[in-house]
JSON list of C-alpha atoms and ligand atoms in Angstrom, two decimals:
[
{"chain": "A", "resi": 1, "resn": "UNK", "atom": "CA", "xyz": [90.33, 74.84, 59.48]},
{"chain": "A", "resi": 2, "resn": "UNK", "atom": "CA", "xyz": [89.68, 77.25, 62.31]},
{"chain": "A", "resi": 3, "resn": "UNK", "atom": "CA", "xyz": [89.20, 80.83, 61.08]},
{"chain": "A", "resi": 4, "resn": "UNK", "atom": "CA", "xyz": [91.60, 83.65, 61.83]},
{"chain": "A", "resi": 5, "resn": "UNK", "atom": "CA", "xyz": [89.52, 85.48, 64.43]},
{"chain": "A", "resi": 6, "resn": "UNK", "atom": "CA", "xyz": [90.03, 85.04, 68.19]},
{"chain": "A", "resi": 7, "resn": "UNK", "atom": "CA", "xyz": [87.63, 82.67, 69.94]},
{"chain": "A", "resi": 8, "resn": "UNK", "atom": "CA", "xyz": [86.49, 82.59, 73.56]},
{"chain": "A", "resi": 9, "resn": "UNK", "atom": "CA", "xyz": [85.20, 79.11, 74.42]},
{"chain": "A", "resi": 10, "resn": "UNK", "atom": "CA", "xyz": [82.51, 78.73, 77.07]},
{"chain": "A", "resi": 11, "resn": "UNK", "atom": "CA", "xyz": [82.03, 75.02, 77.77]},
{"chain": "A", "resi": 12, "resn": "UNK", "atom": "CA", "xyz": [80.23, 73.19, 80.55]},
{"chain": "A", "resi": 13, "resn": "UNK", "atom": "CA", "xyz": [77.10, 71.24, 81.46]},
{"chain": "A", "resi": 14, "resn": "UNK", "atom": "CA", "xyz": [73.49, 72.32, 80.83]},
{"chain": "A", "resi": 15, "resn": "UNK", "atom": "CA", "xyz": [72.19, 75.02, 83.14]},
{"chain": "A", "resi": 16, "resn": "UNK", "atom": "CA", "xyz": [75.54, 76.35, 84.38]},
{"chain": "A", "resi": 17, "resn": "UNK", "atom": "CA", "xyz": [74.78, 79.74, 82.81]},
{"chain": "A", "resi": 18, "resn": "UNK", "atom": "CA", "xyz": [76.79, 79.41, 79.58]},
{"chain": "A", "resi": 19, "resn": "UNK", "atom": "CA", "xyz": [74.04, 80.87, 77.41]},
{"chain": "A", "resi": 20, "resn": "UNK", "atom": "CA", "xyz": [73.60, 84.01, 79.52]},
{"chain": "A", "resi": 21, "resn": "UNK", "atom": "CA", "xyz": [77.35, 84.55, 79.87]},
{"chain": "A", "resi": 22, "resn": "UNK", "atom": "CA", "xyz": [77.95, 83.98, 76.15]},
{"chain": "A", "resi": 23, "resn": "UNK", "atom": "CA", "xyz": [75.24, 86.40, 75.08]},
{"chain": "A", "resi": 24, "resn": "UNK", "atom": "CA", "xyz": [76.46, 89.14, 77.41]},
{"chain": "A", "resi": 25, "resn": "UNK", "atom": "CA", "xyz": [80.09, 88.73, 76.40]},
{"chain": "A", "resi": 26, "resn": "UNK", "atom": "CA", "xyz": [79.21, 88.69, 72.69]},
{"chain": "A", "resi": 27, "resn": "UNK", "atom": "CA", "xyz": [77.18, 91.88, 73.08]},
{"chain": "A", "resi": 28, "resn": "UNK", "atom": "CA", "xyz": [79.85, 93.67, 75.13]},
{"chain": "A", "resi": 29, "resn": "UNK", "atom": "CA", "xyz": [82.70, 92.75, 72.81]},
{"chain": "A", "resi": 30, "resn": "UNK", "atom": "CA", "xyz": [80.61, 93.08, 69.62]},
{"chain": "A", "resi": 31, "resn": "UNK", "atom": "CA", "xyz": [81.63, 89.52, 68.62]},
{"chain": "A", "resi": 32, "resn": "UNK", "atom": "CA", "xyz": [79.71, 86.76, 66.84]},
{"chain": "A", "resi": 33, "resn": "UNK", "atom": "CA", "xyz": [78.01, 84.07, 68.90]},
{"chain": "A", "resi": 34, "resn": "UNK", "atom": "CA", "xyz": [77.90, 80.32, 68.26]},
{"chain": "A", "resi": 35, "resn": "UNK", "atom": "CA", "xyz": [75.25, 78.44, 70.26]},
{"chain": "A", "resi": 36, "resn": "UNK", "atom": "CA", "xyz": [76.47, 74.96, 69.32]},
{"chain": "A", "resi": 37, "resn": "UNK", "atom": "CA", "xyz": [73.81, 73.27, 71.47]},
{"chain": "A", "resi": 38, "resn": "UNK", "atom": "CA", "xyz": [71.21, 74.82, 69.15]},
{"chain": "A", "resi": 39, "resn": "UNK", "atom": "CA", "xyz": [72.91, 73.09, 66.21]},
{"chain": "A", "resi": 40, "resn": "UNK", "atom": "CA", "xyz": [72.53, 69.68, 67.90]},
{"chain": "A", "resi": 41, "resn": "UNK", "atom": "CA", "xyz": [68.96, 70.58, 68.87]},
{"chain": "A", "resi": 42, "resn": "UNK", "atom": "CA", "xyz": [68.06, 71.52, 65.29]},
{"chain": "A", "resi": 43, "resn": "UNK", "atom": "CA", "xyz": [69.57, 68.26, 63.99]},
{"chain": "A", "resi": 44, "resn": "UNK", "atom": "CA", "xyz": [67.38, 66.32, 66.44]},
{"chain": "A", "resi": 45, "resn": "UNK", "atom": "CA", "xyz": [64.35, 68.36, 65.42]},
{"chain": "A", "resi": 46, "resn": "UNK", "atom": "CA", "xyz": [65.04, 67.90, 61.70]},
{"chain": "A", "resi": 47, "resn": "UNK", "atom": "CA", "xyz": [65.48, 64.16, 62.31]},
{"chain": "A", "resi": 48, "resn": "UNK", "atom": "CA", "xyz": [62.06, 63.97, 63.95]},
{"chain": "A", "resi": 49, "resn": "UNK", "atom": "CA", "xyz": [60.52, 65.94, 61.07]},
{"chain": "A", "resi": 50, "resn": "UNK", "atom": "CA", "xyz": [62.03, 63.48, 58.63]},
{"chain": "A", "resi": 51, "resn": "UNK", "atom": "CA", "xyz": [60.75, 60.57, 60.79]},
{"chain": "A", "resi": 52, "resn": "UNK", "atom": "CA", "xyz": [64.17, 58.93, 61.08]},
{"chain": "A", "resi": 53, "resn": "UNK", "atom": "CA", "xyz": [65.33, 57.07, 64.20]},
{"chain": "A", "resi": 54, "resn": "UNK", "atom": "CA", "xyz": [67.62, 59.43, 66.12]},
{"chain": "A", "resi": 55, "resn": "UNK", "atom": "CA", "xyz": [69.93, 56.48, 66.74]},
{"chain": "A", "resi": 56, "resn": "UNK", "atom": "CA", "xyz": [70.37, 55.81, 63.00]},
{"chain": "A", "resi": 57, "resn": "UNK", "atom": "CA", "xyz": [73.83, 57.33, 62.61]},
{"chain": "A", "resi": 58, "resn": "UNK", "atom": "CA", "xyz": [73.92, 57.37, 58.79]},
{"chain": "A", "resi": 59, "resn": "UNK", "atom": "CA", "xyz": [70.50, 58.94, 58.44]},
{"chain": "A", "resi": 60, "resn": "UNK", "atom": "CA", "xyz": [71.06, 61.60, 61.14]},
{"chain": "A", "resi": 61, "resn": "UNK", "atom": "CA", "xyz": [74.57, 62.45, 59.85]},
{"chain": "A", "resi": 62, "resn": "UNK", "atom": "CA", "xyz": [73.06, 62.89, 56.37]},
{"chain": "A", "resi": 63, "resn": "UNK", "atom": "CA", "xyz": [70.58, 65.35, 57.83]},
{"chain": "A", "resi": 64, "resn": "UNK", "atom": "CA", "xyz": [73.37, 67.18, 59.70]},
{"chain": "A", "resi": 65, "resn": "UNK", "atom": "CA", "xyz": [75.44, 67.49, 56.51]},
{"chain": "A", "resi": 66, "resn": "UNK", "atom": "CA", "xyz": [72.64, 68.93, 54.40]},
{"chain": "A", "resi": 67, "resn": "UNK", "atom": "CA", "xyz": [71.07, 71.05, 57.13]},
{"chain": "A", "resi": 68, "resn": "UNK", "atom": "CA", "xyz": [69.70, 74.33, 55.77]},
{"chain": "A", "resi": 69, "resn": "UNK", "atom": "CA", "xyz": [70.03, 76.26, 59.02]},
{"chain": "A", "resi": 70, "resn": "UNK", "atom": "CA", "xyz": [70.39, 79.96, 59.69]},
{"chain": "A", "resi": 71, "resn": "UNK", "atom": "CA", "xyz": [71.00, 81.76, 63.00]},
{"chain": "A", "resi": 72, "resn": "UNK", "atom": "CA", "xyz": [69.61, 85.28, 63.23]},
{"chain": "A", "resi": 73, "resn": "UNK", "atom": "CA", "xyz": [70.47, 87.63, 66.10]},
{"chain": "A", "resi": 74, "resn": "UNK", "atom": "CA", "xyz": [67.50, 88.79, 68.20]},
{"chain": "A", "resi": 75, "resn": "UNK", "atom": "CA", "xyz": [67.24, 91.07, 71.25]},
{"chain": "A", "resi": 76, "resn": "UNK", "atom": "CA", "xyz": [67.57, 88.07, 73.60]},
{"chain": "A", "resi": 77, "resn": "UNK", "atom": "CA", "xyz": [69.98, 85.82, 71.73]},
{"chain": "A", "resi": 78, "resn": "UNK", "atom": "CA", "xyz": [69.47, 84.14, 68.37]},
{"chain": "A", "resi": 79, "resn": "UNK", "atom": "CA", "xyz": [66.53, 82.66, 66.52]},
{"chain": "A", "resi": 80, "resn": "UNK", "atom": "CA", "xyz": [67.07, 79.45, 64.58]},
{"chain": "A", "resi": 81, "resn": "UNK", "atom": "CA", "xyz": [65.64, 79.03, 61.09]},
{"chain": "A", "resi": 82, "resn": "UNK", "atom": "CA", "xyz": [65.35, 75.65, 59.41]},
{"chain": "A", "resi": 83, "resn": "UNK", "atom": "CA", "xyz": [64.66, 75.63, 55.67]},
{"chain": "A", "resi": 84, "resn": "UNK", "atom": "CA", "xyz": [63.34, 79.20, 55.88]},
{"chain": "A", "resi": 85, "resn": "UNK", "atom": "CA", "xyz": [61.11, 78.63, 58.92]},
{"chain": "A", "resi": 86, "resn": "UNK", "atom": "CA", "xyz": [61.65, 79.96, 62.45]},
{"chain": "A", "resi": 87, "resn": "UNK", "atom": "CA", "xyz": [61.83, 76.79, 64.61]},
{"chain": "A", "resi": 88, "resn": "UNK", "atom": "CA", "xyz": [63.29, 78.41, 67.76]},
{"chain": "A", "resi": 89, "resn": "UNK", "atom": "CA", "xyz": [60.31, 77.63, 70.01]},
{"chain": "A", "resi": 90, "resn": "UNK", "atom": "CA", "xyz": [60.53, 73.92, 69.21]},
{"chain": "A", "resi": 91, "resn": "UNK", "atom": "CA", "xyz": [64.18, 73.62, 70.24]},
{"chain": "A", "resi": 92, "resn": "UNK", "atom": "CA", "xyz": [64.33, 74.89, 73.84]},
{"chain": "A", "resi": 93, "resn": "UNK", "atom": "CA", "xyz": [61.98, 72.21, 75.21]},
{"chain": "A", "resi": 94, "resn": "UNK", "atom": "CA", "xyz": [62.98, 69.31, 77.47]},
{"chain": "A", "resi": 95, "resn": "UNK", "atom": "CA", "xyz": [62.31, 66.91, 74.60]},
{"chain": "A", "resi": 96, "resn": "UNK", "atom": "CA", "xyz": [64.50, 69.03, 72.31]},
{"chain": "A", "resi": 97, "resn": "UNK", "atom": "CA", "xyz": [67.32, 68.73, 74.87]},
{"chain": "A", "resi": 98, "resn": "UNK", "atom": "CA", "xyz": [66.97, 64.95, 75.12]},
{"chain": "A", "resi": 99, "resn": "UNK", "atom": "CA", "xyz": [66.92, 64.56, 71.33]},
{"chain": "A", "resi": 100, "resn": "UNK", "atom": "CA", "xyz": [69.99, 66.81, 71.01]},
{"chain": "A", "resi": 101, "resn": "UNK", "atom": "CA", "xyz": [71.86, 64.70, 73.56]},
{"chain": "A", "resi": 102, "resn": "UNK", "atom": "CA", "xyz": [70.97, 61.52, 71.61]},
{"chain": "A", "resi": 103, "resn": "UNK", "atom": "CA", "xyz": [72.21, 62.82, 68.24]},
{"chain": "A", "resi": 104, "resn": "UNK", "atom": "CA", "xyz": [75.25, 64.49, 69.86]},
{"chain": "A", "resi": 105, "resn": "UNK", "atom": "CA", "xyz": [76.49, 61.03, 70.92]},
{"chain": "A", "resi": 106, "resn": "UNK", "atom": "CA", "xyz": [76.88, 59.98, 67.25]},
{"chain": "A", "resi": 107, "resn": "UNK", "atom": "CA", "xyz": [80.48, 60.52, 65.99]},
{"chain": "A", "resi": 108, "resn": "UNK", "atom": "CA", "xyz": [79.35, 60.97, 62.37]},
{"chain": "A", "resi": 109, "resn": "UNK", "atom": "CA", "xyz": [77.01, 63.78, 63.41]},
{"chain": "A", "resi": 110, "resn": "UNK", "atom": "CA", "xyz": [79.75, 65.59, 65.34]},
{"chain": "A", "resi": 111, "resn": "UNK", "atom": "CA", "xyz": [82.06, 65.24, 62.35]},
{"chain": "A", "resi": 112, "resn": "UNK", "atom": "CA", "xyz": [79.38, 66.63, 60.02]},
{"chain": "A", "resi": 113, "resn": "UNK", "atom": "CA", "xyz": [78.99, 69.74, 62.20]},
{"chain": "A", "resi": 114, "resn": "UNK", "atom": "CA", "xyz": [82.70, 70.40, 62.85]},
{"chain": "A", "resi": 115, "resn": "UNK", "atom": "CA", "xyz": [83.60, 72.53, 59.83]},
{"chain": "A", "resi": 116, "resn": "UNK", "atom": "CA", "xyz": [80.30, 74.39, 59.96]},
{"chain": "A", "resi": 117, "resn": "UNK", "atom": "CA", "xyz": [81.21, 75.53, 63.49]},
{"chain": "A", "resi": 118, "resn": "UNK", "atom": "CA", "xyz": [84.84, 76.37, 62.70]},
{"chain": "A", "resi": 119, "resn": "UNK", "atom": "CA", "xyz": [83.79, 78.58, 59.79]},
{"chain": "A", "resi": 120, "resn": "UNK", "atom": "CA", "xyz": [81.97, 80.85, 62.22]},
{"chain": "A", "resi": 121, "resn": "UNK", "atom": "CA", "xyz": [85.25, 82.13, 63.72]},
{"chain": "A", "resi": 122, "resn": "UNK", "atom": "CA", "xyz": [85.14, 85.41, 61.80]},
{"chain": "A", "resi": 123, "resn": "UNK", "atom": "CA", "xyz": [86.44, 88.87, 62.73]},
{"chain": "A", "resi": 124, "resn": "UNK", "atom": "CA", "xyz": [86.23, 90.57, 65.11]},
{"chain": "A", "resi": 125, "resn": "UNK", "atom": "CA", "xyz": [85.86, 87.36, 67.14]},
{"chain": "A", "resi": 126, "resn": "UNK", "atom": "CA", "xyz": [83.59, 84.53, 68.23]},
{"chain": "A", "resi": 127, "resn": "UNK", "atom": "CA", "xyz": [82.08, 83.49, 71.55]},
{"chain": "A", "resi": 128, "resn": "UNK", "atom": "CA", "xyz": [81.60, 79.73, 71.23]},
{"chain": "A", "resi": 129, "resn": "UNK", "atom": "CA", "xyz": [79.12, 78.17, 73.67]},
{"chain": "A", "resi": 130, "resn": "UNK", "atom": "CA", "xyz": [79.09, 74.39, 73.98]},
{"chain": "A", "resi": 131, "resn": "UNK", "atom": "CA", "xyz": [80.66, 71.25, 75.41]},
{"chain": "A", "resi": 132, "resn": "UNK", "atom": "CA", "xyz": [83.69, 70.62, 73.20]},
{"chain": "A", "resi": 133, "resn": "UNK", "atom": "CA", "xyz": [84.53, 74.11, 71.96]},
{"chain": "A", "resi": 134, "resn": "UNK", "atom": "CA", "xyz": [87.89, 74.19, 73.78]},
{"chain": "A", "resi": 135, "resn": "UNK", "atom": "CA", "xyz": [88.76, 70.49, 73.44]},
{"chain": "A", "resi": 136, "resn": "UNK", "atom": "CA", "xyz": [87.83, 69.77, 69.80]},
{"chain": "A", "resi": 137, "resn": "UNK", "atom": "CA", "xyz": [86.37, 72.60, 67.74]},
{"chain": "A", "resi": 138, "resn": "UNK", "atom": "CA", "xyz": [88.69, 75.50, 68.67]},
{"chain": "A", "resi": 139, "resn": "UNK", "atom": "CA", "xyz": [91.71, 73.92, 70.40]},
{"chain": "A", "resi": 140, "resn": "UNK", "atom": "CA", "xyz": [93.85, 77.05, 69.69]},
{"chain": "A", "resi": 141, "resn": "UNK", "atom": "CA", "xyz": [91.44, 79.48, 71.36]},
{"chain": "A", "resi": 142, "resn": "UNK", "atom": "CA", "xyz": [93.21, 82.09, 73.54]},
{"chain": "A", "resi": 143, "resn": "UNK", "atom": "CA", "xyz": [90.60, 81.80, 76.33]},
{"chain": "A", "resi": 144, "resn": "UNK", "atom": "CA", "xyz": [88.71, 78.69, 77.38]},
{"chain": "A", "resi": 145, "resn": "UNK", "atom": "CA", "xyz": [86.25, 78.91, 80.24]},
{"chain": "A", "resi": 146, "resn": "UNK", "atom": "CA", "xyz": [84.61, 75.79, 81.70]},
{"chain": "A", "resi": 147, "resn": "UNK", "atom": "CA", "xyz": [81.51, 76.99, 83.53]},
{"chain": "A", "resi": 148, "resn": "UNK", "atom": "CA", "xyz": [79.97, 74.52, 85.91]},
{"chain": "A", "resi": 149, "resn": "UNK", "atom": "CA", "xyz": [77.55, 74.38, 88.89]},
{"chain": "A", "resi": 150, "resn": "UNK", "atom": "CA", "xyz": [76.08, 71.66, 91.10]},
{"chain": "A", "resi": 151, "resn": "UNK", "atom": "CA", "xyz": [73.32, 69.56, 89.49]},
{"chain": "A", "resi": 152, "resn": "UNK", "atom": "CA", "xyz": [70.89, 70.83, 92.18]},
{"chain": "A", "resi": 153, "resn": "UNK", "atom": "CA", "xyz": [71.63, 74.49, 91.39]},
{"chain": "A", "resi": 154, "resn": "UNK", "atom": "CA", "xyz": [71.23, 73.85, 87.67]},
{"chain": "A", "resi": 155, "resn": "UNK", "atom": "CA", "xyz": [67.92, 72.01, 88.15]},
{"chain": "A", "resi": 156, "resn": "UNK", "atom": "CA", "xyz": [66.59, 74.85, 90.28]},
{"chain": "A", "resi": 157, "resn": "UNK", "atom": "CA", "xyz": [67.54, 77.49, 87.70]},
{"chain": "A", "resi": 158, "resn": "UNK", "atom": "CA", "xyz": [65.88, 75.50, 84.94]},
{"chain": "A", "resi": 159, "resn": "UNK", "atom": "CA", "xyz": [62.81, 75.02, 87.15]},
{"chain": "A", "resi": 160, "resn": "UNK", "atom": "CA", "xyz": [62.38, 78.79, 87.56]},
{"chain": "A", "resi": 161, "resn": "UNK", "atom": "CA", "xyz": [63.04, 79.39, 83.87]},
{"chain": "A", "resi": 162, "resn": "UNK", "atom": "CA", "xyz": [60.35, 76.88, 82.82]},
{"chain": "A", "resi": 163, "resn": "UNK", "atom": "CA", "xyz": [57.91, 78.22, 85.41]},
{"chain": "A", "resi": 164, "resn": "UNK", "atom": "CA", "xyz": [58.48, 81.69, 83.97]},
{"chain": "A", "resi": 165, "resn": "UNK", "atom": "CA", "xyz": [57.58, 80.28, 80.54]},
{"chain": "A", "resi": 166, "resn": "UNK", "atom": "CA", "xyz": [54.34, 78.88, 82.00]},
{"chain": "A", "resi": 167, "resn": "UNK", "atom": "CA", "xyz": [55.47, 75.21, 81.81]},
{"chain": "A", "resi": 168, "resn": "UNK", "atom": "CA", "xyz": [54.66, 73.04, 84.81]},
{"chain": "A", "resi": 169, "resn": "UNK", "atom": "CA", "xyz": [57.46, 70.62, 85.64]},
{"chain": "A", "resi": 170, "resn": "UNK", "atom": "CA", "xyz": [58.67, 68.77, 88.71]},
{"chain": "A", "resi": 171, "resn": "UNK", "atom": "CA", "xyz": [61.99, 69.76, 90.23]},
{"chain": "A", "resi": 172, "resn": "UNK", "atom": "CA", "xyz": [62.81, 66.11, 90.98]},
{"chain": "A", "resi": 173, "resn": "UNK", "atom": "CA", "xyz": [62.19, 65.16, 87.37]},
{"chain": "A", "resi": 174, "resn": "UNK", "atom": "CA", "xyz": [64.40, 68.02, 86.15]},
{"chain": "A", "resi": 175, "resn": "UNK", "atom": "CA", "xyz": [67.21, 66.97, 88.50]},
{"chain": "A", "resi": 176, "resn": "UNK", "atom": "CA", "xyz": [66.96, 63.35, 87.32]},
{"chain": "A", "resi": 177, "resn": "UNK", "atom": "CA", "xyz": [67.02, 64.51, 83.67]},
{"chain": "A", "resi": 178, "resn": "UNK", "atom": "CA", "xyz": [70.06, 66.73, 84.27]},
{"chain": "A", "resi": 179, "resn": "UNK", "atom": "CA", "xyz": [71.96, 63.93, 86.01]},
{"chain": "A", "resi": 180, "resn": "UNK", "atom": "CA", "xyz": [71.11, 61.50, 83.21]},
{"chain": "A", "resi": 181, "resn": "UNK", "atom": "CA", "xyz": [72.13, 63.96, 80.49]},
{"chain": "A", "resi": 182, "resn": "UNK", "atom": "CA", "xyz": [75.39, 64.81, 82.32]},
{"chain": "A", "resi": 183, "resn": "UNK", "atom": "CA", "xyz": [76.22, 61.11, 82.55]},
{"chain": "A", "resi": 184, "resn": "UNK", "atom": "CA", "xyz": [75.54, 60.61, 78.84]},
{"chain": "A", "resi": 185, "resn": "UNK", "atom": "CA", "xyz": [77.46, 63.74, 77.79]},
{"chain": "A", "resi": 186, "resn": "UNK", "atom": "CA", "xyz": [80.44, 62.87, 80.04]},
{"chain": "A", "resi": 187, "resn": "UNK", "atom": "CA", "xyz": [80.69, 59.21, 79.09]},
{"chain": "A", "resi": 188, "resn": "UNK", "atom": "CA", "xyz": [80.25, 59.36, 75.32]},
{"chain": "A", "resi": 189, "resn": "UNK", "atom": "CA", "xyz": [83.24, 58.20, 73.29]},
{"chain": "A", "resi": 190, "resn": "UNK", "atom": "CA", "xyz": [83.58, 61.27, 71.06]},
{"chain": "A", "resi": 191, "resn": "UNK", "atom": "CA", "xyz": [84.01, 64.75, 72.53]},
{"chain": "A", "resi": 192, "resn": "UNK", "atom": "CA", "xyz": [82.97, 63.88, 76.09]},
{"chain": "A", "resi": 193, "resn": "UNK", "atom": "CA", "xyz": [82.09, 66.79, 78.33]},
{"chain": "A", "resi": 194, "resn": "UNK", "atom": "CA", "xyz": [85.42, 67.47, 80.05]},
{"chain": "A", "resi": 195, "resn": "UNK", "atom": "CA", "xyz": [87.34, 70.73, 80.55]},
{"chain": "A", "resi": 196, "resn": "UNK", "atom": "CA", "xyz": [90.23, 71.33, 78.12]},
{"chain": "A", "resi": 197, "resn": "UNK", "atom": "CA", "xyz": [93.61, 71.03, 79.87]},
{"chain": "A", "resi": 198, "resn": "UNK", "atom": "CA", "xyz": [94.13, 74.78, 79.53]},
{"chain": "A", "resi": 199, "resn": "UNK", "atom": "CA", "xyz": [90.55, 75.72, 80.50]},
{"chain": "A", "resi": 200, "resn": "UNK", "atom": "CA", "xyz": [89.79, 77.92, 83.49]},
{"chain": "A", "resi": 201, "resn": "UNK", "atom": "CA", "xyz": [87.03, 76.39, 85.59]},
{"chain": "A", "resi": 202, "resn": "UNK", "atom": "CA", "xyz": [84.41, 78.74, 87.07]},
{"chain": "A", "resi": 203, "resn": "UNK", "atom": "CA", "xyz": [81.90, 77.17, 89.50]},
{"chain": "A", "resi": 204, "resn": "UNK", "atom": "CA", "xyz": [78.76, 79.31, 89.34]},
{"chain": "A", "resi": 205, "resn": "UNK", "atom": "CA", "xyz": [76.84, 77.46, 92.11]},
{"chain": "A", "resi": 206, "resn": "UNK", "atom": "CA", "xyz": [77.17, 80.38, 94.52]},
{"chain": "A", "resi": 207, "resn": "UNK", "atom": "CA", "xyz": [77.71, 83.19, 91.99]},
{"chain": "A", "resi": 208, "resn": "UNK", "atom": "CA", "xyz": [75.24, 85.61, 90.40]},
{"chain": "A", "resi": 209, "resn": "UNK", "atom": "CA", "xyz": [75.15, 86.02, 86.62]},
{"chain": "A", "resi": 210, "resn": "UNK", "atom": "CA", "xyz": [76.86, 89.40, 87.09]},
{"chain": "A", "resi": 211, "resn": "UNK", "atom": "CA", "xyz": [79.67, 87.89, 89.13]},
{"chain": "A", "resi": 212, "resn": "UNK", "atom": "CA", "xyz": [80.26, 85.23, 86.47]},
{"chain": "A", "resi": 213, "resn": "UNK", "atom": "CA", "xyz": [80.29, 87.91, 83.75]},
{"chain": "A", "resi": 214, "resn": "UNK", "atom": "CA", "xyz": [82.80, 90.00, 85.72]},
{"chain": "A", "resi": 215, "resn": "UNK", "atom": "CA", "xyz": [85.09, 86.99, 86.18]},
{"chain": "A", "resi": 216, "resn": "UNK", "atom": "CA", "xyz": [84.96, 86.29, 82.43]},
{"chain": "A", "resi": 217, "resn": "UNK", "atom": "CA", "xyz": [85.56, 89.96, 81.58]},
{"chain": "A", "resi": 218, "resn": "UNK", "atom": "CA", "xyz": [88.66, 89.96, 83.79]},
{"chain": "A", "resi": 219, "resn": "UNK", "atom": "CA", "xyz": [90.00, 86.81, 82.13]},
{"chain": "A", "resi": 220, "resn": "UNK", "atom": "CA", "xyz": [89.40, 88.26, 78.65]},
{"chain": "A", "resi": 221, "resn": "UNK", "atom": "CA", "xyz": [91.03, 91.60, 79.56]},
{"chain": "A", "resi": 222, "resn": "UNK", "atom": "CA", "xyz": [94.07, 89.79, 80.97]},
{"chain": "A", "resi": 223, "resn": "UNK", "atom": "CA", "xyz": [94.52, 88.27, 77.50]},
{"chain": "A", "resi": 224, "resn": "UNK", "atom": "CA", "xyz": [93.96, 91.56, 75.65]},
{"chain": "A", "resi": 225, "resn": "UNK", "atom": "CA", "xyz": [90.69, 90.28, 74.17]},
{"chain": "B", "resi": 1, "resn": "DC", "atom": "O1", "xyz": [73.59, 73.44, 75.40]},
{"chain": "B", "resi": 1, "resn": "DC", "atom": "P1", "xyz": [72.34, 72.69, 75.07]},
{"chain": "B", "resi": 1, "resn": "DC", "atom": "O2", "xyz": [71.52, 72.29, 76.28]},
{"chain": "B", "resi": 1, "resn": "DC", "atom": "O3", "xyz": [71.50, 73.38, 74.05]},
{"chain": "B", "resi": 1, "resn": "DC", "atom": "O4", "xyz": [72.84, 71.32, 74.40]},
{"chain": "B", "resi": 1, "resn": "DC", "atom": "C1", "xyz": [71.95, 70.33, 74.00]},
{"chain": "B", "resi": 1, "resn": "DC", "atom": "C2", "xyz": [72.66, 68.99, 73.92]},
{"chain": "B", "resi": 1, "resn": "DC", "atom": "O5", "xyz": [73.64, 68.99, 72.88]},
{"chain": "B", "resi": 1, "resn": "DC", "atom": "C3", "xyz": [73.36, 68.55, 75.20]},
{"chain": "B", "resi": 1, "resn": "DC", "atom": "O6", "xyz": [72.89, 67.29, 75.62]},
{"chain": "B", "resi": 1, "resn": "DC", "atom": "C4", "xyz": [74.81, 68.38, 74.83]},
{"chain": "B", "resi": 1, "resn": "DC", "atom": "C5", "xyz": [74.86, 68.46, 73.34]},
{"chain": "B", "resi": 1, "resn": "DC", "atom": "N1", "xyz": [75.95, 69.32, 72.89]},
{"chain": "B", "resi": 1, "resn": "DC", "atom": "C6", "xyz": [77.14, 68.72, 72.55]},
{"chain": "B", "resi": 1, "resn": "DC", "atom": "O7", "xyz": [77.28, 67.52, 72.65]},
{"chain": "B", "resi": 1, "resn": "DC", "atom": "N2", "xyz": [78.18, 69.48, 72.09]},
{"chain": "B", "resi": 1, "resn": "DC", "atom": "C7", "xyz": [78.06, 70.80, 71.99]},
{"chain": "B", "resi": 1, "resn": "DC", "atom": "N3", "xyz": [79.09, 71.51, 71.55]},
{"chain": "B", "resi": 1, "resn": "DC", "atom": "C8", "xyz": [76.85, 71.44, 72.37]},
{"chain": "B", "resi": 1, "resn": "DC", "atom": "C9", "xyz": [75.82, 70.67, 72.83]}
]
């Protein structure tokens, strides 16, 4: 079951700023970091490598169960290694996000990844970044933050991020993708993207990354974390 260490859950839709907030909090507190989206991304990537249909639940769940994956801390987050190879650059693409969303809708895949995630709650603590951290994976967590922002704000942030990486994309296409992925993540039967009942919702549409971090710091301090 869930480990003994405290967990801070940071859930919410793509592009709300969960990754940035999680990394900063993990660094400040000196805690471990779980980027659960990267787990779903690496399952999608491994499925493509193995040439299986990403809708074939049995095949993809088999891959998720036997996944030889390793997360290694880097100066700007974590790198993801699959079977001894650094595959990080292949995961953060738009296609990687779509594939992750497809495999994340399969109950057997979510089940296969559950224990793997729970085992990461080790001392001194874990920052868990995802969609169902507070509702399913760590229901006992002492602090659950649901970080959200308007779809337009999230598309714009992603647009600037991709531009900075030298990728040319259309803002309209990004917005359509985000809306489609939100709809799929919110309407799936298992672990839909909804705030836990005891989650604190932060809307980052009009907030800077620093303001979001300060709000999270205050919430953690109020719980002696
Ligand atoms: O956070 P991200 O963009 O890397 O997530 C990629 C996809 O994985 C996204 O469509 C939602 C899904 N996901 C999920 O279903 N549950 C999680 N805990 C994390 C991500």
